mmCIF file of C-alpha atoms in Angstrom:
data_model
loop_
_atom_site.group_PDB
_atom_site.id
_atom_site.type_symbol
_atom_site.label_atom_id
_atom_site.label_comp_id
_atom_site.label_asym_id
_atom_site.label_seq_id
_atom_site.Cartn_x
_atom_site.Cartn_y
_atom_site.Cartn_z
ATOM 1 C CA UNK A 214 -6.666 -14.442 9.449
ATOM 2 C CA UNK A 215 -6.276 -18.258 9.695
ATOM 3 C CA UNK A 216 -6.863 -20.351 6.960
ATOM 4 C CA UNK A 217 -8.473 -23.145 8.748
ATOM 5 C CA UNK A 218 -11.455 -19.767 9.864
ATOM 6 C CA UNK A 219 -11.317 -18.802 5.857
ATOM 7 C CA UNK A 220 -11.828 -22.295 4.622
ATOM 8 C CA UNK A 221 -14.771 -22.572 7.553
ATOM 9 C CA UNK A 222 -15.888 -19.302 6.162
ATOM 10 C CA UNK A 223 -16.259 -20.041 3.120
ATOM 11 C CA UNK A 224 -17.140 -23.717 2.890
ATOM 12 C CA UNK A 225 -20.221 -21.997 5.133
ATOM 13 C CA UNK A 226 -20.881 -19.814 2.265
ATOM 14 C CA UNK A 227 -21.469 -22.179 -0.380
ATOM 15 C CA UNK A 228 -23.277 -25.274 2.494
ATOM 16 C CA UNK A 229 -26.241 -22.106 2.524
ATOM 17 C CA UNK A 230 -26.350 -22.162 -1.148
ATOM 18 C CA UNK A 231 -26.593 -25.247 -1.958
ATOM 19 C CA UNK A 232 -28.822 -25.947 1.420
ATOM 20 C CA UNK A 233 -31.017 -23.518 -0.143
ATOM 21 C CA UNK A 234 -31.262 -24.360 -3.159
ATOM 22 C CA UNK A 235 -30.069 -20.839 -4.962
ATOM 23 C CA UNK A 236 -29.146 -21.710 -8.100
ATOM 24 C CA UNK A 237 -29.020 -18.230 -9.957
ATOM 25 C CA UNK A 238 -27.486 -14.646 -9.450
ATOM 26 C CA UNK A 239 -28.000 -11.804 -7.862
ATOM 27 C CA UNK A 240 -28.405 -14.237 -5.019
ATOM 28 C CA UNK A 241 -31.219 -13.271 -2.831
ATOM 29 C CA UNK A 242 -29.924 -12.515 0.376
ATOM 30 C CA UNK A 243 -33.865 -11.056 2.395
ATOM 31 C CA UNK A 244 -35.194 -14.266 1.144
ATOM 32 C CA UNK A 245 -32.033 -16.632 2.619
ATOM 33 C CA UNK A 246 -32.838 -14.502 5.571
ATOM 34 C CA UNK A 247 -36.383 -14.775 5.996
ATOM 35 C CA UNK A 248 -35.646 -19.091 4.974
ATOM 36 C CA UNK A 249 -33.837 -18.618 8.111
ATOM 37 C CA UNK A 250 -35.600 -16.887 10.252
ATOM 38 C CA UNK A 251 -33.210 -14.191 10.371
ATOM 39 C CA UNK A 252 -35.194 -10.529 11.098
ATOM 40 C CA UNK A 253 -33.974 -8.013 8.363
ATOM 41 C CA UNK A 254 -34.638 -4.691 9.264
ATOM 42 C CA UNK A 255 -33.502 -1.046 7.709
ATOM 43 C CA UNK A 256 -32.819 1.751 10.499
ATOM 44 C CA UNK A 257 -31.324 4.778 9.957
ATOM 45 C CA UNK A 258 -27.765 4.635 10.611
ATOM 46 C CA UNK A 259 -26.539 7.980 12.357
ATOM 47 C CA UNK A 260 -23.496 6.362 13.663
ATOM 48 C CA UNK A 261 -22.550 5.958 10.057
ATOM 49 C CA UNK A 262 -22.330 2.284 10.316
ATOM 50 C CA UNK A 263 -23.602 0.047 7.406
ATOM 51 C CA UNK A 264 -24.901 -2.456 9.751
ATOM 52 C CA UNK A 265 -25.194 -4.424 12.370
ATOM 53 C CA UNK A 266 -26.315 -7.924 13.537
ATOM 54 C CA UNK A 267 -28.234 -8.661 17.462
ATOM 55 C CA UNK A 268 -29.765 -11.254 18.722
ATOM 56 C CA UNK A 269 -32.887 -9.955 20.877
ATOM 57 C CA UNK A 270 -35.137 -12.272 22.880
ATOM 58 C CA UNK A 271 -32.513 -15.004 21.996
ATOM 59 C CA UNK A 272 -34.202 -14.865 17.456
ATOM 60 C CA UNK A 273 -30.835 -13.013 15.134
ATOM 61 C CA UNK A 274 -31.375 -10.003 14.233
ATOM 62 C CA UNK A 275 -29.702 -7.819 11.199
ATOM 63 C CA UNK A 276 -30.218 -4.102 10.636
ATOM 64 C CA UNK A 277 -28.964 -2.147 8.188
ATOM 65 C CA UNK A 278 -28.476 1.683 7.673
ATOM 66 C CA UNK A 279 -31.256 2.351 4.667
ATOM 67 C CA UNK A 280 -28.553 5.396 3.526
ATOM 68 C CA UNK A 281 -26.078 3.329 1.666
ATOM 69 C CA UNK A 282 -26.651 2.318 -1.730
ATOM 70 C CA UNK A 283 -28.549 -1.242 -2.443
ATOM 71 C CA UNK A 284 -25.853 -2.583 -3.075
ATOM 72 C CA UNK A 285 -23.656 -1.541 -0.181
ATOM 73 C CA UNK A 286 -27.100 -3.032 1.658
ATOM 74 C CA UNK A 287 -27.295 -6.289 0.484
ATOM 75 C CA UNK A 288 -23.372 -7.192 0.975
ATOM 76 C CA UNK A 289 -24.650 -6.013 4.435
ATOM 77 C CA UNK A 290 -26.749 -7.984 5.434
ATOM 78 C CA UNK A 291 -24.804 -10.656 4.061
ATOM 79 C CA UNK A 292 -21.727 -10.124 5.976
ATOM 80 C CA UNK A 293 -24.067 -9.851 9.809
ATOM 81 C CA UNK A 294 -25.527 -12.551 7.779
ATOM 82 C CA UNK A 295 -21.857 -14.287 7.926
ATOM 83 C CA UNK A 296 -21.320 -13.414 11.723
ATOM 84 C CA UNK A 297 -25.195 -14.644 12.839
ATOM 85 C CA UNK A 298 -24.130 -17.622 10.724
ATOM 86 C CA UNK A 299 -20.365 -18.510 11.963
ATOM 87 C CA UNK A 300 -21.384 -17.266 15.492
ATOM 88 C CA UNK A 301 -19.761 -13.860 15.874
ATOM 89 C CA UNK A 302 -23.191 -13.332 17.424
ATOM 90 C CA UNK A 303 -24.261 -13.139 21.036
ATOM 91 C CA UNK A 304 -27.569 -12.616 23.015
ATOM 92 C CA UNK A 305 -27.102 -8.669 24.082
ATOM 93 C CA UNK A 306 -24.101 -7.919 21.951
ATOM 94 C CA UNK A 307 -23.665 -6.948 18.494
ATOM 95 C CA UNK A 308 -21.097 -6.156 15.778
ATOM 96 C CA UNK A 309 -21.002 -2.737 13.839
ATOM 97 C CA UNK A 310 -20.239 -2.983 10.331
ATOM 98 C CA UNK A 311 -18.508 -0.791 7.346
ATOM 99 C CA UNK A 312 -16.957 -1.094 4.300
ATOM 100 C CA UNK A 313 -13.397 -3.555 5.319
ATOM 101 C CA UNK A 314 -10.487 -2.660 5.743
ATOM 102 C CA UNK A 315 -7.054 -4.248 5.133
ATOM 103 C CA UNK A 316 -6.758 -3.367 9.165
ATOM 104 C CA UNK A 317 -10.228 -5.552 9.865
ATOM 105 C CA UNK A 318 -10.015 -7.550 13.101
ATOM 106 C CA UNK A 319 -10.109 -11.510 12.181
ATOM 107 C CA UNK A 320 -14.494 -12.132 13.025
ATOM 108 C CA UNK A 321 -14.463 -8.858 10.184
ATOM 109 C CA UNK A 322 -11.951 -10.362 7.385
ATOM 110 C CA UNK A 323 -14.502 -14.005 8.083
ATOM 111 C CA UNK A 324 -17.304 -12.193 7.864
ATOM 112 C CA UNK A 325 -16.246 -10.441 4.848
ATOM 113 C CA UNK A 326 -15.061 -13.738 3.370
ATOM 114 C CA UNK A 327 -18.680 -15.465 3.930
ATOM 115 C CA UNK A 328 -20.364 -12.576 2.867
ATOM 116 C CA UNK A 329 -18.257 -12.689 -1.142
ATOM 117 C CA UNK A 330 -18.450 -16.029 -1.658
ATOM 118 C CA UNK A 331 -22.146 -16.066 -0.873
ATOM 119 C CA UNK A 332 -22.893 -12.919 -3.197
ATOM 120 C CA UNK A 333 -19.857 -14.287 -6.229
ATOM 121 C CA UNK A 334 -19.244 -18.253 -5.849
ATOM 122 C CA UNK A 335 -15.763 -18.098 -7.229
ATOM 123 C CA UNK A 336 -16.315 -20.833 -9.141
ATOM 124 C CA UNK A 337 -19.665 -19.225 -11.079
ATOM 125 C CA UNK A 338 -17.890 -16.334 -12.126
ATOM 126 C CA UNK A 339 -14.900 -17.932 -13.439
ATOM 127 C CA UNK A 340 -18.231 -20.646 -14.982
ATOM 128 C CA UNK A 341 -19.236 -17.506 -16.362
ATOM 129 C CA UNK A 342 -16.267 -15.806 -18.346
ATOM 130 C CA UNK A 343 -15.977 -12.764 -15.625
ATOM 131 C CA UNK A 344 -13.137 -10.714 -17.473
ATOM 132 C CA UNK A 345 -13.151 -7.587 -14.637
ATOM 133 C CA UNK A 346 -15.135 -5.902 -11.590
ATOM 134 C CA UNK A 347 -17.198 -4.566 -14.034
ATOM 135 C CA UNK A 348 -19.223 -7.941 -15.132
ATOM 136 C CA UNK A 349 -19.056 -8.999 -11.282
ATOM 137 C CA UNK A 350 -21.076 -5.714 -10.392
ATOM 138 C CA UNK A 351 -23.548 -6.584 -13.133
ATOM 139 C CA UNK A 352 -23.726 -9.896 -12.440
ATOM 140 C CA UNK A 353 -23.602 -9.978 -8.322
ATOM 141 C CA UNK A 354 -24.925 -6.037 -8.451
ATOM 142 C CA UNK A 355 -22.577 -5.542 -5.226
ATOM 143 C CA UNK A 356 -20.960 -2.465 -5.489
ATOM 144 C CA UNK A 357 -17.696 -1.573 -6.960
ATOM 145 C CA UNK A 358 -15.427 -2.356 -4.080
ATOM 146 C CA UNK A 359 -16.122 -5.118 -3.190
ATOM 147 C CA UNK A 360 -16.613 -6.410 -7.183
ATOM 148 C CA UNK A 361 -13.508 -4.739 -7.418
ATOM 149 C CA UNK A 362 -11.966 -7.673 -4.454
ATOM 150 C CA UNK A 363 -13.711 -10.321 -5.173
ATOM 151 C CA UNK A 364 -12.058 -9.380 -9.051
ATOM 152 C CA UNK A 365 -8.795 -9.964 -7.755
ATOM 153 C CA UNK A 366 -9.615 -13.139 -6.179
ATOM 154 C CA UNK A 367 -10.793 -13.946 -9.636
ATOM 155 C CA UNK A 368 -7.467 -13.017 -10.554
ATOM 156 C CA UNK A 369 -5.023 -14.677 -8.353
ATOM 157 C CA UNK A 370 -7.349 -18.330 -8.638
ATOM 158 C CA UNK A 371 -7.215 -17.470 -12.227
ATOM 159 C CA UNK A 372 -3.407 -17.718 -12.560
ATOM 160 C CA UNK A 373 -3.381 -20.358 -9.796
ATOM 161 C CA UNK A 374 -6.255 -22.366 -11.403
ATOM 162 C CA UNK A 375 -8.462 -23.605 -8.439
ATOM 163 C CA UNK A 376 -11.733 -23.960 -9.032
ATOM 164 C CA UNK A 377 -13.646 -26.517 -8.351
ATOM 165 C CA UNK A 378 -11.076 -27.640 -6.213
ATOM 166 C CA UNK A 379 -12.966 -28.799 -3.298
ATOM 167 C CA UNK A 380 -15.399 -31.473 -3.993
ATOM 168 C CA UNK A 381 -18.250 -28.920 -1.973
ATOM 169 C CA UNK A 382 -17.454 -26.213 -4.171
ATOM 170 C CA UNK A 383 -18.208 -28.370 -7.548
ATOM 171 C CA UNK A 384 -21.703 -29.035 -5.978
ATOM 172 C CA UNK A 385 -22.208 -25.260 -6.147
ATOM 173 C CA UNK A 386 -20.773 -25.118 -9.841
ATOM 174 C CA UNK A 387 -23.128 -28.283 -10.684
ATOM 175 C CA UNK A 388 -26.355 -26.288 -9.029
ATOM 176 C CA UNK A 389 -25.387 -22.850 -10.934
ATOM 177 C CA UNK A 390 -24.946 -25.155 -14.434
ATOM 178 C CA UNK A 391 -27.983 -23.915 -15.405
ATOM 179 C CA UNK A 392 -28.078 -20.116 -15.025
ATOM 180 C CA UNK A 393 -23.687 -20.610 -15.842
ATOM 181 C CA UNK A 394 -25.391 -21.478 -19.434
ATOM 182 C CA UNK A 395 -27.071 -18.834 -19.840
ATOM 183 C CA UNK A 396 -24.924 -16.224 -18.656
ATOM 184 C CA UNK A 397 -21.397 -16.897 -20.627
ATOM 185 C CA UNK A 398 -19.966 -13.579 -20.821
#
């Protein structure tokens, strides 16, 4: 994925956190969707997908498989929210979600960036002093696979010392300041 698409998805996640006044982890995706007037429903998931997003009668709808563990359902809902907000879903169209893979198309990768930055903002994890994927799982309520991928990115950011580089990221950090102070690991 090119950097501009990555940056757009990342910044959209941060902006939603700011606009919706989210200041603690785990992020309540259901509450965010309700606030944004996006319906979320569970479905049987017979096709082995984790979820999908659609536009029905001009209104976004997110479907999440009830057959998946709750942490996976949360990531799926955030991923599908990303598809909706990033403009990937059109009236009558649908996107199907499953666990991320390296060969995913650019729209799937963008939605994964959005979801991971929404549910596990790096600056907040850094502020809390996370040391492992286990720490991320516990703070963010996401699956081990999602936490492992997030931890890999945190390690890169730690190596580069690339936290709070963006003005919007600094605002997210400030908004979570009380949470960070009370959740130092």
